[in-house]
């Protein structure tokens, strides 16, 4: 019996030490820097008028940039550090830190949320991937590698989309309809993210409602409803609500930022800085909130090549200047496309809710958070303060309801 108790105590100590494991200083620095990258990249993408829904994972973008640095030399590689504000980090610390950060955030054993991340570097048929690059990009960034005949565009597009669909269990059926610049290397991120609420919605509390895309366009969607105690803030000066919805075992939160009424999101996006978000979070208070949230499946695919170039990654994407010779042993590649694609599902699944508060004064006169018009969201990790996702829901999938004057 004594030996059994000793073994049990040792196991508990191991579990506790695993839970208390702290990130290295390099990973902590990169978590902070990738959060800054989130806002820069979001604002750059939001400038494009034809972009509706936005769905990007800053930590996955950062790890892909790390892979570019691994394949690059000289100023092509050093530019990656500049974009990541990591000029002071040695190469080995950059790669180890990004690897550690992404492993921490995507560990399915410790995090009660589904996040499947698949990465592939496609090269033209003529390329020969260097063994060291293949080994290290797989080790640090979980990248697979494939050669493809980009000049047969139809076949190439089908192959890429089939890989993305298969690697996300069919959740992401299409990454792209076309491949531009068929003579370079192409990054593809294919992801599926499904939050697991700390307190679930009741499946019986789902109905069909309208989502106001604009004053002249509405669509029918499923809407989930629940009332509970949440961290909430009403910014009366800027006429918006901020709601923190914990995920998993409160390891992360989905933070929703929504204007009072239907309006274009440009006004909110001008406010959207890391400092402002931190200010809103600091003002959150626990209170009763009646939530109506879309039950949706959202897919978004963005080609980030141009946006990353505008943030400073100019050499890797320039055929005349790129030095990615660590990838193949010679200067025969540049970064022609960076496809960053995600499927996001918001549904009722989560942990059992606390029934003890029902019928109590705690839920009396709840504030209404009714997400029936465009909103911005972040998925923020509570341990590392990094941002798993940043995006906006402007036009979820649904049937057109009616036109209004």
XYZ file of C-alpha atoms in Angstrom:
405
model
C 0.000 0.000 0.000
C 2.840 2.366 0.910
C 4.527 1.750 -2.432
C 1.232 2.386 -4.263
C 0.857 5.724 -2.489
C 4.409 6.715 -3.361
C 3.845 5.880 -7.037
C 0.575 7.848 -7.028
C 2.282 10.870 -5.484
C 5.064 10.703 -8.061
C 2.540 10.594 -10.882
C 0.695 13.585 -9.431
C 3.975 15.464 -9.168
C 4.771 14.700 -12.812
C 1.335 15.917 -13.916
C 1.687 19.083 -11.852
C 5.150 19.789 -13.237
C 3.865 19.280 -16.791
C 1.016 21.705 -16.156
C 3.351 24.264 -14.569
C 5.970 23.955 -17.301
C 6.975 27.421 -18.379
C 7.854 28.446 -21.887
C 11.431 29.349 -22.698
C 12.271 33.033 -22.963
C 12.556 32.634 -26.746
C 9.058 31.157 -27.045
C 7.655 33.842 -24.740
C 9.221 36.586 -26.853
C 7.836 35.060 -30.041
C 4.375 34.661 -28.489
C 4.381 38.371 -27.748
C 5.719 39.286 -31.182
C 3.223 37.094 -33.021
C 0.411 38.865 -31.158
C 1.693 42.169 -32.530
C 1.878 40.591 -35.987
C -1.796 39.642 -35.635
C -2.978 43.238 -35.652
C -0.607 44.400 -38.386
C -1.654 41.564 -40.676
C -5.355 41.976 -39.903
C -5.306 45.695 -40.726
C -3.401 45.068 -43.937
C -5.948 42.491 -45.055
C -8.973 44.536 -44.002
C -7.969 47.292 -46.449
C -9.014 45.096 -49.364
C -12.592 45.997 -50.186
C -13.534 42.625 -51.645
C -12.510 40.720 -48.509
C -15.496 39.745 -46.361
C -14.756 37.156 -43.680
C -11.216 37.159 -42.301
C -9.749 34.154 -40.502
C -6.022 34.081 -39.764
C -3.837 32.342 -37.205
C -0.905 34.620 -36.314
C 1.065 31.829 -34.629
C 0.748 29.619 -37.721
C 1.789 32.551 -39.925
C 4.768 33.103 -37.608
C 5.786 29.445 -37.813
C 5.533 29.554 -41.613
C 7.772 32.609 -41.598
C 10.191 30.611 -39.465
C 10.209 27.931 -42.143
C 11.039 30.626 -44.731
C 13.934 31.777 -42.548
C 15.113 28.176 -42.324
C 15.165 27.965 -46.114
C 16.650 31.401 -46.644
C 20.083 32.948 -46.504
C 21.522 36.427 -45.958
C 19.001 39.296 -46.096
C 16.193 37.011 -47.304
C 16.391 35.186 -43.974
C 17.051 38.272 -41.852
C 13.913 39.963 -43.201
C 11.853 37.241 -41.536
C 13.289 38.231 -38.171
C 12.438 41.860 -38.903
C 8.792 40.991 -39.692
C 8.677 38.994 -36.444
C 10.505 41.750 -34.496
C 13.004 39.048 -33.541
C 16.241 40.532 -34.864
C 18.037 39.840 -31.578
C 17.277 36.113 -31.573
C 19.850 33.670 -32.855
C 18.632 31.374 -35.632
C 18.498 28.292 -33.422
C 16.485 30.176 -30.796
C 14.053 31.447 -33.429
C 13.327 27.949 -34.721
C 13.252 26.284 -31.301
C 11.066 29.047 -29.857
C 8.479 28.994 -32.651
C 8.380 25.198 -32.520
C 7.873 25.230 -28.751
C 5.129 27.860 -28.969
C 3.065 26.071 -31.586
C 3.485 22.709 -29.837
C 2.194 24.250 -26.604
C -0.843 25.852 -28.244
C -1.902 22.899 -30.391
C -1.369 20.040 -27.903
C -4.595 18.056 -28.109
C -3.761 16.119 -24.927
C -3.823 19.184 -22.697
C -6.213 21.451 -24.588
C -9.857 20.590 -24.826
C -10.356 22.246 -28.209
C -9.994 20.835 -31.724
C -7.261 22.478 -33.769
C -5.836 20.541 -36.709
C -2.896 22.234 -38.410
C -1.435 20.919 -41.650
C 1.401 22.597 -43.526
C 2.915 21.809 -46.881
C 5.586 23.430 -49.023
C 4.993 22.839 -52.713
C 7.844 23.212 -55.170
C 7.898 23.023 -58.966
C 8.672 19.669 -60.575
C 12.263 20.712 -61.241
C 13.210 21.347 -57.600
C 15.184 18.958 -55.404
C 14.599 19.522 -51.694
C 17.772 19.425 -49.589
C 17.760 16.647 -46.983
C 18.694 18.930 -44.078
C 15.928 21.388 -44.929
C 13.329 18.627 -45.174
C 14.413 17.191 -41.831
C 14.543 20.502 -39.956
C 11.380 22.007 -41.396
C 9.542 18.839 -40.402
C 11.138 18.886 -36.943
C 10.508 22.528 -36.090
C 7.447 23.419 -38.160
C 5.758 20.127 -39.039
C 6.010 20.894 -42.749
C 5.546 18.277 -45.431
C 7.045 18.779 -48.889
C 5.751 17.994 -52.343
C 6.734 18.609 -55.954
C 3.972 19.594 -58.328
C 3.611 20.598 -61.961
C 2.276 24.120 -61.530
C 2.107 24.604 -65.296
C -0.784 22.160 -65.390
C -2.849 24.566 -63.328
C -6.020 22.521 -63.240
C -4.257 19.431 -61.966
C -2.205 21.464 -59.463
C -5.270 23.217 -58.028
C -7.131 19.912 -57.724
C -4.164 18.273 -56.003
C -3.803 21.118 -53.478
C -7.504 21.205 -52.689
C -7.704 17.416 -52.343
C -4.798 17.444 -49.879
C -6.390 20.241 -47.824
C -9.772 18.509 -47.742
C -8.267 15.175 -46.730
C -6.022 16.669 -44.040
C -8.972 18.499 -42.435
C -11.412 15.565 -42.699
C -13.366 17.351 -45.396
C -13.868 20.547 -43.386
C -11.843 22.652 -45.823
C -12.924 21.658 -49.348
C -11.158 24.444 -51.239
C -7.987 26.458 -50.716
C -7.764 28.087 -54.116
C -9.302 28.228 -57.582
C -6.079 29.241 -59.289
C -2.305 29.200 -58.919
C -0.455 32.339 -59.925
C 3.288 32.486 -60.675
C 3.831 28.768 -61.355
C 7.630 28.932 -61.191
C 8.082 29.427 -57.431
C 7.581 27.662 -54.121
C 4.193 27.772 -52.462
C 3.205 27.551 -48.803
C -0.180 26.052 -47.911
C -1.617 26.077 -44.378
C -4.802 24.007 -44.060
C -6.469 24.184 -40.639
C -9.643 23.227 -38.820
C -10.541 24.964 -35.579
C -13.533 24.086 -33.416
C -13.832 25.791 -30.023
C -15.035 23.688 -27.116
C -16.896 26.056 -24.817
C -16.129 25.992 -21.119
C -19.916 25.963 -20.691
C -21.870 24.429 -23.549
C -24.986 25.693 -25.266
C -28.094 23.544 -25.053
C -28.840 21.813 -28.364
C -32.515 22.505 -27.736
C -31.843 26.250 -27.623
C -31.045 26.613 -31.314
C -33.374 28.264 -33.807
C -33.353 29.989 -37.177
C -32.774 33.723 -37.166
C -31.641 36.386 -39.596
C -28.081 37.691 -39.852
C -27.807 41.258 -41.123
C -24.941 41.363 -43.615
C -25.980 44.869 -44.626
C -29.126 46.982 -44.559
C -30.134 45.533 -47.903
C -29.032 41.926 -47.442
C -29.983 39.379 -44.772
C -29.433 35.629 -44.585
C -30.948 32.850 -42.512
C -28.657 31.115 -40.011
C -28.939 28.890 -36.961
C -28.562 30.840 -33.725
C -27.490 29.363 -30.364
C -28.795 30.829 -27.120
C -27.669 30.623 -23.504
C -27.560 32.744 -20.381
C -24.624 32.578 -17.987
C -22.011 34.514 -16.077
C -19.386 35.986 -18.404
C -16.691 38.634 -18.407
C -18.303 41.521 -20.247
C -17.663 45.182 -20.983
C -19.797 47.826 -22.640
C -17.738 50.614 -24.176
C -20.364 53.356 -24.240
C -18.005 55.918 -25.715
C -17.264 53.739 -28.751
C -20.703 52.090 -28.801
C -19.585 48.491 -28.698
C -19.728 45.347 -26.575
C -16.817 43.094 -25.579
C -17.558 39.528 -24.459
C -15.069 36.932 -23.201
C -16.224 33.326 -23.750
C -13.837 30.798 -22.104
C -12.833 27.689 -24.053
C -11.792 24.214 -22.985
C -10.752 24.321 -19.355
C -10.371 28.124 -19.488
C -6.985 27.776 -21.161
C -8.094 30.172 -23.883
C -10.976 32.505 -24.646
C -12.875 33.679 -27.670
C -13.207 37.438 -27.335
C -16.038 38.951 -29.358
C -16.081 42.657 -30.217
C -19.358 43.862 -31.677
C -20.888 47.280 -32.397
C -24.241 48.112 -30.836
C -26.013 47.959 -34.174
C -25.431 46.954 -37.787
C -22.684 49.055 -39.351
C -19.603 48.514 -41.523
C -16.700 47.309 -39.375
C -14.265 50.028 -40.519
C -14.984 52.173 -37.478
C -14.210 49.321 -35.072
C -11.174 48.281 -37.055
C -9.668 51.742 -36.657
C -9.892 51.168 -32.897
C -8.448 47.660 -33.123
C -4.932 47.794 -31.697
C -3.261 45.486 -29.233
C -3.192 48.268 -26.644
C -6.906 48.947 -27.093
C -7.812 45.255 -26.849
C -5.748 44.974 -23.658
C -7.604 48.013 -22.291
C -10.977 46.441 -23.074
C -9.902 43.172 -21.460
C -8.755 45.007 -18.330
C -12.253 46.466 -17.962
C -14.172 43.195 -18.251
C -16.468 42.406 -15.329
C -18.322 39.220 -14.477
C -22.032 39.626 -15.064
C -25.115 37.841 -16.359
C -25.216 37.829 -20.153
C -27.878 36.376 -22.454
C -25.941 35.311 -25.544
C -27.236 34.684 -29.042
C -24.362 33.428 -31.198
C -24.393 32.107 -34.782
C -24.031 28.337 -35.108
C -21.949 28.382 -38.242
C -19.271 26.706 -40.297
C -16.945 29.266 -41.818
C -14.189 28.706 -44.367
C -11.719 31.359 -45.436
C -8.612 31.148 -47.589
C -6.236 34.067 -47.965
C -3.159 34.431 -50.140
C -0.851 36.270 -47.746
C 2.064 36.764 -50.134
C 1.243 40.405 -50.916
C 0.294 41.232 -47.325
C 3.534 39.807 -45.922
C 5.510 41.732 -48.529
C 3.794 44.938 -47.388
C 4.842 44.125 -43.821
C 8.478 43.823 -44.872
C 8.966 40.354 -46.405
C 10.025 41.795 -49.760
C 12.951 39.593 -50.817
C 11.514 36.091 -50.371
C 8.588 36.950 -52.674
C 10.772 38.588 -55.349
C 12.036 36.212 -58.027
C 15.048 38.425 -58.771
C 16.132 38.901 -55.147
C 15.106 35.775 -53.211
C 17.832 33.597 -51.755
C 16.063 30.450 -50.571
C 19.042 28.287 -51.375
C 18.833 26.310 -48.125
C 15.692 24.692 -49.540
C 17.317 23.164 -52.602
C 21.002 24.041 -52.463
C 20.755 26.699 -55.158
C 18.995 30.016 -55.794
C 16.205 28.602 -57.934
C 13.143 29.435 -55.810
C 11.105 32.345 -54.544
C 7.879 32.431 -52.539
C 5.165 32.712 -55.175
C 2.072 32.043 -53.032
C 1.235 31.789 -49.326
C -2.184 30.196 -48.958
C -3.497 30.399 -45.412
C -6.800 28.541 -45.167
C -8.983 27.687 -42.184
C -12.315 26.119 -41.446
C -13.988 27.346 -38.253
C -17.008 25.740 -36.601
C -19.031 27.381 -33.869
C -21.523 24.959 -32.356
C -23.054 23.996 -29.030
C -20.368 21.555 -27.814
C -18.699 22.244 -24.504
C -18.387 21.294 -20.851
C -21.488 20.888 -18.657
C -22.752 24.233 -17.427
C -23.126 25.234 -13.806
C -26.768 24.558 -12.973
C -26.465 25.882 -9.410
C -26.798 29.502 -10.567
C -30.103 28.963 -12.324
C -33.033 30.365 -10.392
C -30.654 32.536 -8.368
C -30.254 36.309 -8.356
C -26.963 35.933 -10.215
C -28.752 35.662 -13.560
C -31.366 38.336 -12.926
C -31.710 41.038 -15.620
C -29.003 39.731 -17.972
C -27.387 41.979 -20.571
C -28.198 40.925 -24.129
C -25.344 40.088 -26.513
C -27.114 39.381 -29.799
C -24.619 38.629 -32.571
C -26.885 39.032 -35.580
C -24.607 41.462 -37.440
C -20.878 41.620 -38.338
C -18.392 41.314 -35.478
C -14.669 40.921 -34.842
C -13.216 38.088 -32.759
C -9.935 36.900 -31.286
C -9.019 33.539 -29.812
C -6.532 34.402 -27.088
C -4.400 31.952 -25.132
C -4.341 32.642 -21.403
C -0.980 31.021 -20.666
C 1.139 32.596 -23.408
C -1.043 35.644 -24.241
C -0.591 34.734 -27.886
C -3.429 34.980 -30.375
C -4.469 31.695 -31.942
C -6.876 33.411 -34.327
C -8.004 36.885 -35.259
C -10.808 37.503 -37.695
C -14.194 38.883 -38.510
C -17.557 37.399 -39.388
C -19.216 39.566 -42.016
C -21.090 37.087 -44.158
C -21.647 33.587 -42.761
C -23.075 30.891 -45.011
C -26.851 30.879 -45.181
C -29.845 31.299 -47.444
C -30.707 34.767 -48.652
C -33.793 35.909 -46.782
C -34.946 39.122 -48.404
C -33.923 42.452 -49.808
C -34.814 45.521 -47.806
C -35.132 49.110 -48.965
